[in-house]
PDB file of C-alpha atoms in Angstrom:
ATOM      1  CA  UNK B   1      30.020 -26.695  -1.279  1.00 55.00           C
ATOM      2  CA  UNK B   2      29.452 -22.791  -0.730  1.00 56.00           C
ATOM      3  CA  UNK B   3      28.908 -22.928  -4.652  1.00 62.00           C
ATOM      4  CA  UNK B   4      27.052 -25.703  -5.075  1.00 74.00           C
ATOM      5  CA  UNK B   5      24.446 -24.111  -2.437  1.00 79.00           C
ATOM      6  CA  UNK B   6      24.745 -21.311  -4.697  1.00 74.00           C
ATOM      7  CA  UNK B   7      23.688 -23.280  -8.059  1.00 80.00           C
ATOM      8  CA  UNK B   8      20.961 -25.375  -6.138  1.00 85.00           C
ATOM      9  CA  UNK B   9      19.282 -22.196  -4.664  1.00 91.00           C
ATOM     10  CA  UNK B  10      18.771 -20.581  -7.925  1.00 89.00           C
ATOM     11  CA  UNK B  11      18.189 -22.872 -10.065  1.00 89.00           C
ATOM     12  CA  UNK B  12      15.166 -24.622  -7.780  1.00 90.00           C
ATOM     13  CA  UNK B  13      13.800 -21.329  -8.445  1.00 92.00           C
ATOM     14  CA  UNK B  14      13.729 -21.466 -12.098  1.00 91.00           C
ATOM     15  CA  UNK B  15      12.336 -25.212 -12.158  1.00 89.00           C
ATOM     16  CA  UNK B  16       9.668 -24.131  -9.880  1.00 85.00           C
ATOM     17  CA  UNK B  17       6.406 -24.049 -11.713  1.00 87.00           C
ATOM     18  CA  UNK B  18       6.122 -20.048 -10.121  1.00 91.00           C
ATOM     19  CA  UNK B  19       8.040 -18.561 -12.617  1.00 92.00           C
ATOM     20  CA  UNK B  20       6.115 -20.136 -15.714  1.00 92.00           C
ATOM     21  CA  UNK B  21       2.649 -18.942 -14.029  1.00 93.00           C
ATOM     22  CA  UNK B  22       4.038 -15.280 -13.142  1.00 94.00           C
ATOM     23  CA  UNK B  23       5.614 -15.009 -16.878  1.00 93.00           C
ATOM     24  CA  UNK B  24       1.848 -16.078 -18.319  1.00 95.00           C
ATOM     25  CA  UNK B  25       0.158 -13.775 -16.457  1.00 95.00           C
ATOM     26  CA  UNK B  26       3.012 -10.995 -17.182  1.00 94.00           C
ATOM     27  CA  UNK B  27       2.114 -11.496 -20.897  1.00 94.00           C
ATOM     28  CA  UNK B  28      -1.490 -11.353 -20.545  1.00 95.00           C
ATOM     29  CA  UNK B  29      -1.024  -7.706 -18.859  1.00 94.00           C
ATOM     30  CA  UNK B  30       1.594  -6.764 -21.430  1.00 92.00           C
ATOM     31  CA  UNK B  31      -0.979  -8.073 -24.115  1.00 92.00           C
ATOM     32  CA  UNK B  32      -4.186  -5.877 -21.960  1.00 90.00           C
ATOM     33  CA  UNK B  33      -2.068  -2.651 -21.825  1.00 90.00           C
ATOM     34  CA  UNK B  34      -0.780  -2.865 -25.502  1.00 87.00           C
ATOM     35  CA  UNK B  35      -4.764  -3.258 -26.478  1.00 87.00           C
ATOM     36  CA  UNK B  36      -5.102   0.168 -24.471  1.00 82.00           C
ATOM     37  CA  UNK B  37      -2.622   1.824 -25.520  1.00 77.00           C
ATOM     38  CA  UNK B  38      -4.446   3.916 -28.222  1.00 72.00           C
ATOM     39  CA  UNK B  39      -6.722   5.319 -25.836  1.00 67.00           C
ATOM     40  CA  UNK B  40      -6.411   9.226 -25.126  1.00 65.00           C
ATOM     41  CA  UNK B  41      -6.065  10.426 -21.572  1.00 61.00           C
ATOM     42  CA  UNK B  42      -4.840  13.893 -22.706  1.00 63.00           C
ATOM     43  CA  UNK B  43      -0.889  12.785 -23.482  1.00 70.00           C
ATOM     44  CA  UNK B  44       0.901  10.194 -25.512  1.00 75.00           C
ATOM     45  CA  UNK B  45       1.365   7.211 -24.420  1.00 82.00           C
ATOM     46  CA  UNK B  46       0.507   8.290 -20.232  1.00 86.00           C
ATOM     47  CA  UNK B  47      -2.103   4.971 -20.184  1.00 88.00           C
ATOM     48  CA  UNK B  48       0.104   2.391 -21.644  1.00 91.00           C
ATOM     49  CA  UNK B  49       3.508   3.669 -19.112  1.00 93.00           C
ATOM     50  CA  UNK B  50       1.230   3.744 -16.327  1.00 93.00           C
ATOM     51  CA  UNK B  51      -0.557   0.384 -16.951  1.00 93.00           C
ATOM     52  CA  UNK B  52       3.015  -0.804 -18.176  1.00 95.00           C
ATOM     53  CA  UNK B  53       4.569   0.118 -15.294  1.00 96.00           C
ATOM     54  CA  UNK B  54       1.589  -0.822 -12.708  1.00 95.00           C
ATOM     55  CA  UNK B  55       1.995  -4.640 -13.902  1.00 96.00           C
ATOM     56  CA  UNK B  56       5.659  -5.043 -13.865  1.00 96.00           C
ATOM     57  CA  UNK B  57       5.658  -3.910 -10.317  1.00 97.00           C
ATOM     58  CA  UNK B  58       2.783  -6.036  -9.462  1.00 96.00           C
ATOM     59  CA  UNK B  59       4.288  -9.372 -10.866  1.00 96.00           C
ATOM     60  CA  UNK B  60       8.037  -8.165 -10.044  1.00 97.00           C
ATOM     61  CA  UNK B  61       6.969  -7.809  -6.336  1.00 97.00           C
ATOM     62  CA  UNK B  62       4.682 -11.027  -6.165  1.00 97.00           C
ATOM     63  CA  UNK B  63       7.433 -13.075  -7.575  1.00 97.00           C
ATOM     64  CA  UNK B  64      10.368 -12.178  -5.444  1.00 97.00           C
ATOM     65  CA  UNK B  65       8.201 -12.522  -2.457  1.00 97.00           C
ATOM     66  CA  UNK B  66       6.802 -16.306  -3.409  1.00 97.00           C
ATOM     67  CA  UNK B  67      10.100 -16.979  -4.527  1.00 97.00           C
ATOM     68  CA  UNK B  68      11.648 -16.152  -1.730  1.00 97.00           C
ATOM     69  CA  UNK B  69       8.540 -17.954   0.675  1.00 97.00           C
ATOM     70  CA  UNK B  70       9.483 -21.398  -1.526  1.00 96.00           C
ATOM     71  CA  UNK B  71      13.221 -20.764   0.076  1.00 96.00           C
ATOM     72  CA  UNK B  72      12.130 -20.843   3.343  1.00 95.00           C
ATOM     73  CA  UNK B  73       9.735 -23.820   2.493  1.00 94.00           C
ATOM     74  CA  UNK B  74      12.278 -25.841   0.805  1.00 92.00           C
ATOM     75  CA  UNK B  75      14.318 -25.545   3.793  1.00 93.00           C
ATOM     76  CA  UNK B  76      11.921 -26.475   5.845  1.00 91.00           C
ATOM     77  CA  UNK B  77      10.840 -29.470   4.582  1.00 91.00           C
ATOM     78  CA  UNK B  78      14.259 -30.492   3.406  1.00 88.00           C
ATOM     79  CA  UNK B  79      15.789 -29.761   6.416  1.00 89.00           C
ATOM     80  CA  UNK B  80      18.132 -27.644   4.499  1.00 90.00           C
ATOM     81  CA  UNK B  81      19.341 -25.760   7.542  1.00 90.00           C
ATOM     82  CA  UNK B  82      20.781 -27.856   8.950  1.00 89.00           C
ATOM     83  CA  UNK B  83      23.625 -28.202   6.446  1.00 88.00           C
ATOM     84  CA  UNK B  84      26.015 -26.511   8.193  1.00 88.00           C
ATOM     85  CA  UNK B  85      25.699 -29.222  11.089  1.00 85.00           C
ATOM     86  CA  UNK B  86      27.383 -32.202   8.965  1.00 83.00           C
ATOM     87  CA  UNK B  87      29.042 -29.790   6.656  1.00 83.00           C
ATOM     88  CA  UNK B  88      32.155 -27.191   6.157  1.00 84.00           C
ATOM     89  CA  UNK B  89      29.573 -25.029   4.950  1.00 89.00           C
ATOM     90  CA  UNK B  90      29.510 -22.037   7.530  1.00 91.00           C
ATOM     91  CA  UNK B  91      25.906 -20.587   8.301  1.00 93.00           C
ATOM     92  CA  UNK B  92      26.686 -17.300   6.975  1.00 94.00           C
ATOM     93  CA  UNK B  93      28.163 -18.805   4.011  1.00 93.00           C
ATOM     94  CA  UNK B  94      24.190 -21.083   3.963  1.00 94.00           C
ATOM     95  CA  UNK B  95      22.430 -17.696   4.441  1.00 96.00           C
ATOM     96  CA  UNK B  96      24.941 -15.482   2.272  1.00 94.00           C
ATOM     97  CA  UNK B  97      23.836 -18.090  -0.529  1.00 93.00           C
ATOM     98  CA  UNK B  98      20.053 -18.108  -0.060  1.00 95.00           C
ATOM     99  CA  UNK B  99      20.152 -13.805  -0.513  1.00 96.00           C
ATOM    100  CA  UNK B 100      22.324 -14.488  -3.600  1.00 94.00           C
ATOM    101  CA  UNK B 101      20.743 -16.816  -5.076  1.00 95.00           C
ATOM    102  CA  UNK B 102      17.261 -14.611  -5.223  1.00 96.00           C
ATOM    103  CA  UNK B 103      19.517 -11.534  -6.777  1.00 96.00           C
ATOM    104  CA  UNK B 104      21.154 -14.322  -9.344  1.00 94.00           C
ATOM    105  CA  UNK B 105      17.764 -15.748 -10.312  1.00 95.00           C
ATOM    106  CA  UNK B 106      15.889 -12.486 -10.525  1.00 96.00           C
ATOM    107  CA  UNK B 107      18.402 -10.455 -12.467  1.00 95.00           C
ATOM    108  CA  UNK B 108      17.899 -12.062 -15.946  1.00 95.00           C
ATOM    109  CA  UNK B 109      13.908 -10.983 -15.753  1.00 95.00           C
ATOM    110  CA  UNK B 110      14.620  -7.402 -14.403  1.00 95.00           C
ATOM    111  CA  UNK B 111      17.130  -6.693 -17.451  1.00 95.00           C
ATOM    112  CA  UNK B 112      14.885  -8.290 -19.846  1.00 95.00           C
ATOM    113  CA  UNK B 113      11.682  -6.117 -18.666  1.00 95.00           C
ATOM    114  CA  UNK B 114      14.140  -3.508 -18.674  1.00 95.00           C
ATOM    115  CA  UNK B 115      15.214  -4.102 -22.306  1.00 95.00           C
ATOM    116  CA  UNK B 116      11.573  -4.020 -23.294  1.00 93.00           C
ATOM    117  CA  UNK B 117      10.804  -1.215 -21.792  1.00 94.00           C
ATOM    118  CA  UNK B 118      13.957   0.655 -23.696  1.00 95.00           C
ATOM    119  CA  UNK B 119      12.035   0.153 -27.058  1.00 94.00           C
ATOM    120  CA  UNK B 120       8.585   1.035 -25.621  1.00 91.00           C
ATOM    121  CA  UNK B 121       9.461   3.468 -23.216  1.00 93.00           C
ATOM    122  CA  UNK B 122      11.352   6.770 -22.255  1.00 93.00           C
ATOM    123  CA  UNK B 123      14.604   6.139 -20.288  1.00 94.00           C
ATOM    124  CA  UNK B 124      13.099   7.372 -17.220  1.00 95.00           C
ATOM    125  CA  UNK B 125      10.602   4.729 -17.506  1.00 95.00           C
ATOM    126  CA  UNK B 126      13.142   2.304 -17.844  1.00 96.00           C
ATOM    127  CA  UNK B 127      14.862   3.744 -14.656  1.00 97.00           C
ATOM    128  CA  UNK B 128      11.097   3.738 -12.663  1.00 97.00           C
ATOM    129  CA  UNK B 129      10.932  -0.079 -13.564  1.00 97.00           C
ATOM    130  CA  UNK B 130      14.422  -0.886 -12.354  1.00 97.00           C
ATOM    131  CA  UNK B 131      13.322   0.538  -8.851  1.00 98.00           C
ATOM    132  CA  UNK B 132      10.403  -1.700  -8.786  1.00 98.00           C
ATOM    133  CA  UNK B 133      12.841  -4.522  -9.422  1.00 97.00           C
ATOM    134  CA  UNK B 134      14.854  -2.921  -6.356  1.00 98.00           C
ATOM    135  CA  UNK B 135      11.719  -2.754  -4.303  1.00 98.00           C
ATOM    136  CA  UNK B 136      10.520  -6.292  -5.158  1.00 98.00           C
ATOM    137  CA  UNK B 137      14.106  -8.120  -3.769  1.00 98.00           C
ATOM    138  CA  UNK B 138      13.893  -5.688  -1.281  1.00 98.00           C
ATOM    139  CA  UNK B 139      10.168  -7.662  -0.259  1.00 98.00           C
ATOM    140  CA  UNK B 140      12.199 -11.200  -1.048  1.00 98.00           C
ATOM    141  CA  UNK B 141      14.770 -10.124   1.336  1.00 98.00           C
ATOM    142  CA  UNK B 142      12.127  -9.730   4.229  1.00 98.00           C
ATOM    143  CA  UNK B 143      10.522 -12.937   3.585  1.00 98.00           C
ATOM    144  CA  UNK B 144      14.014 -14.313   4.344  1.00 98.00           C
ATOM    145  CA  UNK B 145      15.272 -12.315   7.440  1.00 98.00           C
ATOM    146  CA  UNK B 146      11.639 -13.048   8.756  1.00 98.00           C
ATOM    147  CA  UNK B 147      11.407 -16.599   8.564  1.00 97.00           C
ATOM    148  CA  UNK B 148      13.699 -16.753  10.807  1.00 96.00           C
ATOM    149  CA  UNK B 149      12.048 -15.113  13.473  1.00 96.00           C
ATOM    150  CA  UNK B 150       8.570 -16.493  12.314  1.00 96.00           C
ATOM    151  CA  UNK B 151       7.582 -19.039  10.112  1.00 95.00           C
ATOM    152  CA  UNK B 152       7.601 -18.553   6.397  1.00 95.00           C
ATOM    153  CA  UNK B 153       3.600 -18.830   5.975  1.00 95.00           C
ATOM    154  CA  UNK B 154       3.437 -15.961   8.382  1.00 96.00           C
ATOM    155  CA  UNK B 155       7.012 -14.368   7.140  1.00 97.00           C
ATOM    156  CA  UNK B 156       5.722 -13.964   3.568  1.00 97.00           C
ATOM    157  CA  UNK B 157       2.288 -12.474   5.060  1.00 96.00           C
ATOM    158  CA  UNK B 158       4.213  -9.762   6.914  1.00 97.00           C
ATOM    159  CA  UNK B 159       6.308  -8.914   4.237  1.00 97.00           C
ATOM    160  CA  UNK B 160       3.299  -7.972   1.971  1.00 97.00           C
ATOM    161  CA  UNK B 161       2.105  -5.726   4.783  1.00 97.00           C
ATOM    162  CA  UNK B 162       5.512  -4.539   5.272  1.00 97.00           C
ATOM    163  CA  UNK B 163       5.025  -3.439   1.323  1.00 97.00           C
ATOM    164  CA  UNK B 164       2.164  -2.212   1.392  1.00 96.00           C
ATOM    165  CA  UNK B 165       2.224   0.809   4.342  1.00 96.00           C
ATOM    166  CA  UNK B 166       6.127   1.170   3.150  1.00 96.00           C
ATOM    167  CA  UNK B 167       4.274   2.172  -0.451  1.00 95.00           C
ATOM    168  CA  UNK B 168       2.217   4.660   1.315  1.00 93.00           C
ATOM    169  CA  UNK B 169       4.547   6.065   4.040  1.00 92.00           C
ATOM    170  CA  UNK B 170       5.023   9.444   2.012  1.00 89.00           C
ATOM    171  CA  UNK B 171       1.659  10.119   1.283  1.00 88.00           C
ATOM    172  CA  UNK B 172       1.222   9.505   5.226  1.00 87.00           C
ATOM    173  CA  UNK B 173       3.624  11.929   5.468  1.00 85.00           C
ATOM    174  CA  UNK B 174       2.812  14.667   3.033  1.00 83.00           C
ATOM    175  CA  UNK B 175      -0.945  14.255   5.193  1.00 83.00           C
ATOM    176  CA  UNK B 176       0.380  14.865   8.367  1.00 83.00           C
ATOM    177  CA  UNK B 177       2.610  17.578   7.226  1.00 79.00           C
ATOM    178  CA  UNK B 178       0.308  19.599   5.427  1.00 78.00           C
ATOM    179  CA  UNK B 179      -2.599  19.573   8.334  1.00 72.00           C
ATOM    180  CA  UNK B 180      -2.795  22.112   9.991  1.00 66.00           C
ATOM    181  CA  UNK B 181      -5.178  20.657  12.541  1.00 65.00           C
ATOM    182  CA  UNK B 182      -3.165  17.313  12.484  1.00 61.00           C
ATOM    183  CA  UNK B 183      -1.686  17.807  16.049  1.00 69.00           C
ATOM    184  CA  UNK B 184       2.312  16.728  16.852  1.00 78.00           C
ATOM    185  CA  UNK B 185       1.443  13.260  17.512  1.00 79.00           C
ATOM    186  CA  UNK B 186       0.439  12.179  14.339  1.00 80.00           C
ATOM    187  CA  UNK B 187       3.126  14.495  12.498  1.00 83.00           C
ATOM    188  CA  UNK B 188       5.611  12.815  14.818  1.00 85.00           C
ATOM    189  CA  UNK B 189       4.476   9.682  14.053  1.00 85.00           C
ATOM    190  CA  UNK B 190       4.540  10.459  10.415  1.00 86.00           C
ATOM    191  CA  UNK B 191       8.520  10.898  10.313  1.00 87.00           C
ATOM    192  CA  UNK B 192       9.057   7.940  12.713  1.00 90.00           C
ATOM    193  CA  UNK B 193       7.485   4.848  10.292  1.00 91.00           C
ATOM    194  CA  UNK B 194       9.350   7.629   7.449  1.00 90.00           C
ATOM    195  CA  UNK B 195      12.619   6.527   9.245  1.00 89.00           C
ATOM    196  CA  UNK B 196      12.089   3.162  10.883  1.00 92.00           C
ATOM    197  CA  UNK B 197       9.728   1.441   8.896  1.00 93.00           C
ATOM    198  CA  UNK B 198      11.269  -0.050   5.419  1.00 95.00           C
ATOM    199  CA  UNK B 199      10.115   3.186   3.065  1.00 96.00           C
ATOM    200  CA  UNK B 200       9.069   1.208  -0.203  1.00 97.00           C
ATOM    201  CA  UNK B 201       8.017   4.398  -1.419  1.00 95.00           C
ATOM    202  CA  UNK B 202      11.040   5.894  -1.491  1.00 95.00           C
ATOM    203  CA  UNK B 203      11.056   3.164  -5.433  1.00 97.00           C
ATOM    204  CA  UNK B 204       7.841   4.811  -6.283  1.00 95.00           C
ATOM    205  CA  UNK B 205       8.154   8.219  -8.808  1.00 94.00           C
ATOM    206  CA  UNK B 206       6.042   6.707 -11.423  1.00 94.00           C
ATOM    207  CA  UNK B 207       4.150   9.646 -11.874  1.00 91.00           C
ATOM    208  CA  UNK B 208       7.500  12.141 -12.375  1.00 91.00           C
ATOM    209  CA  UNK B 209       8.910   9.302 -14.764  1.00 93.00           C
ATOM    210  CA  UNK B 210       5.612   8.718 -17.224  1.00 92.00           C
ATOM    211  CA  UNK B 211       4.980  13.226 -17.010  1.00 88.00           C
ATOM    212  CA  UNK B 212       9.320  13.526 -17.613  1.00 86.00           C
ATOM    213  CA  UNK B 213       9.445  15.898 -15.084  1.00 83.00           C
ATOM    214  CA  UNK B 214      12.031  15.351 -11.998  1.00 82.00           C
ATOM    215  CA  UNK B 215      10.863  18.078  -9.306  1.00 67.00           C
ATOM    216  CA  UNK B 216       8.373  21.154  -9.687  1.00 56.00           C
ATOM    217  CA  UNK B 217      10.769  23.784  -9.959  1.00 49.00           C
ATOM    218  CA  UNK B 218      14.882  24.631  -9.906  1.00 44.00           C
ATOM    219  CA  UNK B 219      14.611  24.736  -5.916  1.00 44.00           C
ATOM    220  CA  UNK B 220      13.366  21.160  -6.302  1.00 61.00           C
ATOM    221  CA  UNK B 221      15.875  19.920  -9.090  1.00 57.00           C
ATOM    222  CA  UNK B 222      18.837  18.960  -7.252  1.00 63.00           C
ATOM    223  CA  UNK B 223      16.519  17.021  -4.926  1.00 82.00           C
ATOM    224  CA  UNK B 224      13.935  15.134  -6.932  1.00 83.00           C
ATOM    225  CA  UNK B 225      17.185  14.031  -8.925  1.00 88.00           C
ATOM    226  CA  UNK B 226      18.640  12.636  -6.139  1.00 91.00           C
ATOM    227  CA  UNK B 227      15.821  11.272  -4.858  1.00 92.00           C
ATOM    228  CA  UNK B 228      15.362   9.417  -8.539  1.00 94.00           C
ATOM    229  CA  UNK B 229      18.506   8.540  -9.469  1.00 94.00           C
ATOM    230  CA  UNK B 230      20.601   8.045  -6.613  1.00 95.00           C
ATOM    231  CA  UNK B 231      18.586   7.590  -3.390  1.00 96.00           C
ATOM    232  CA  UNK B 232      16.807   4.242  -4.185  1.00 97.00           C
ATOM    233  CA  UNK B 233      20.041   1.857  -5.280  1.00 97.00           C
ATOM    234  CA  UNK B 234      21.789   3.630  -1.730  1.00 97.00           C
ATOM    235  CA  UNK B 235      19.056   2.897   0.443  1.00 97.00           C
ATOM    236  CA  UNK B 236      18.648  -0.811  -1.375  1.00 98.00           C
ATOM    237  CA  UNK B 237      22.169  -1.544  -0.400  1.00 98.00           C
ATOM    238  CA  UNK B 238      21.880  -0.207   3.048  1.00 97.00           C
ATOM    239  CA  UNK B 239      18.452  -2.009   3.811  1.00 97.00           C
ATOM    240  CA  UNK B 240      19.714  -5.211   2.127  1.00 98.00           C
ATOM    241  CA  UNK B 241      22.791  -5.333   4.508  1.00 98.00           C
ATOM    242  CA  UNK B 242      20.631  -4.426   7.198  1.00 98.00           C
ATOM    243  CA  UNK B 243      17.896  -7.676   6.907  1.00 98.00           C
ATOM    244  CA  UNK B 244      21.274  -9.842   5.682  1.00 98.00           C
ATOM    245  CA  UNK B 245      23.089  -8.690   8.689  1.00 98.00           C
ATOM    246  CA  UNK B 246      19.734  -9.583  11.047  1.00 98.00           C
ATOM    247  CA  UNK B 247      18.863 -12.733   9.117  1.00 97.00           C
ATOM    248  CA  UNK B 248      22.767 -14.170   9.837  1.00 97.00           C
ATOM    249  CA  UNK B 249      22.841 -12.904  13.256  1.00 97.00           C
ATOM    250  CA  UNK B 250      19.200 -14.691  14.240  1.00 96.00           C
ATOM    251  CA  UNK B 251      20.430 -17.717  12.772  1.00 96.00           C
ATOM    252  CA  UNK B 252      23.396 -18.098  14.371  1.00 93.00           C
ATOM    253  CA  UNK B 253      21.628 -18.288  17.580  1.00 92.00           C
ATOM    254  CA  UNK B 254      19.101 -20.762  16.359  1.00 87.00           C
ATOM    255  CA  UNK B 255      18.885 -24.420  17.317  1.00 79.00           C
ATOM    256  CA  UNK B 256      19.203 -26.303  13.867  1.00 72.00           C
TER     257      UNK B 256
END
């Protein structure tokens, strides 16, 4: 039963018209990036790699957010959450099936895009595309978790808001720490937000990846290397487990 549920969720995502639409728009975006690739803006391939990563980040995040919304919507329309009441399936296994199905359905796309990047870009750009894939999956997990507390439409809106805010947390933190007259309140607030809110800025090292330079000097090399290669996957794992645990906790206490 657990395996059948997982296949049902994953196959429903791949069969949806949403995937075809996103892939079509992604192909058009890649075509635009290739057309503009000859423009010289001071660094070879900079504009092309910038556009490549921007379009990949946009469509990967859009796909996972909408896929997660589809899972939540289908659950509401088909009353799938009642399966643990009528079968041997536990609520933990049911919730795990949704989260795992989102990962597996998304994995071929992430690998395919990384393979495409490996042909036309540097290894740092390839890794940055994978970081955006981690970020996109977290966005989908946010929708699945928040849908246990609010309606699915609200869940996707809140998740999109968390993504927008989370991507700007590093800039808010830098602004607060560099302002001499900013005040202790602004600095403390930025530090709290940087730790407490989902910090999607940890997955965005696009400028460093395209420039091919991590850190600004010898002192920053270790921290920059750790922040680029190791911290994002670690943060992804920790936050994913936290979101899953929260979703399971809520689901076990919901009346279905």
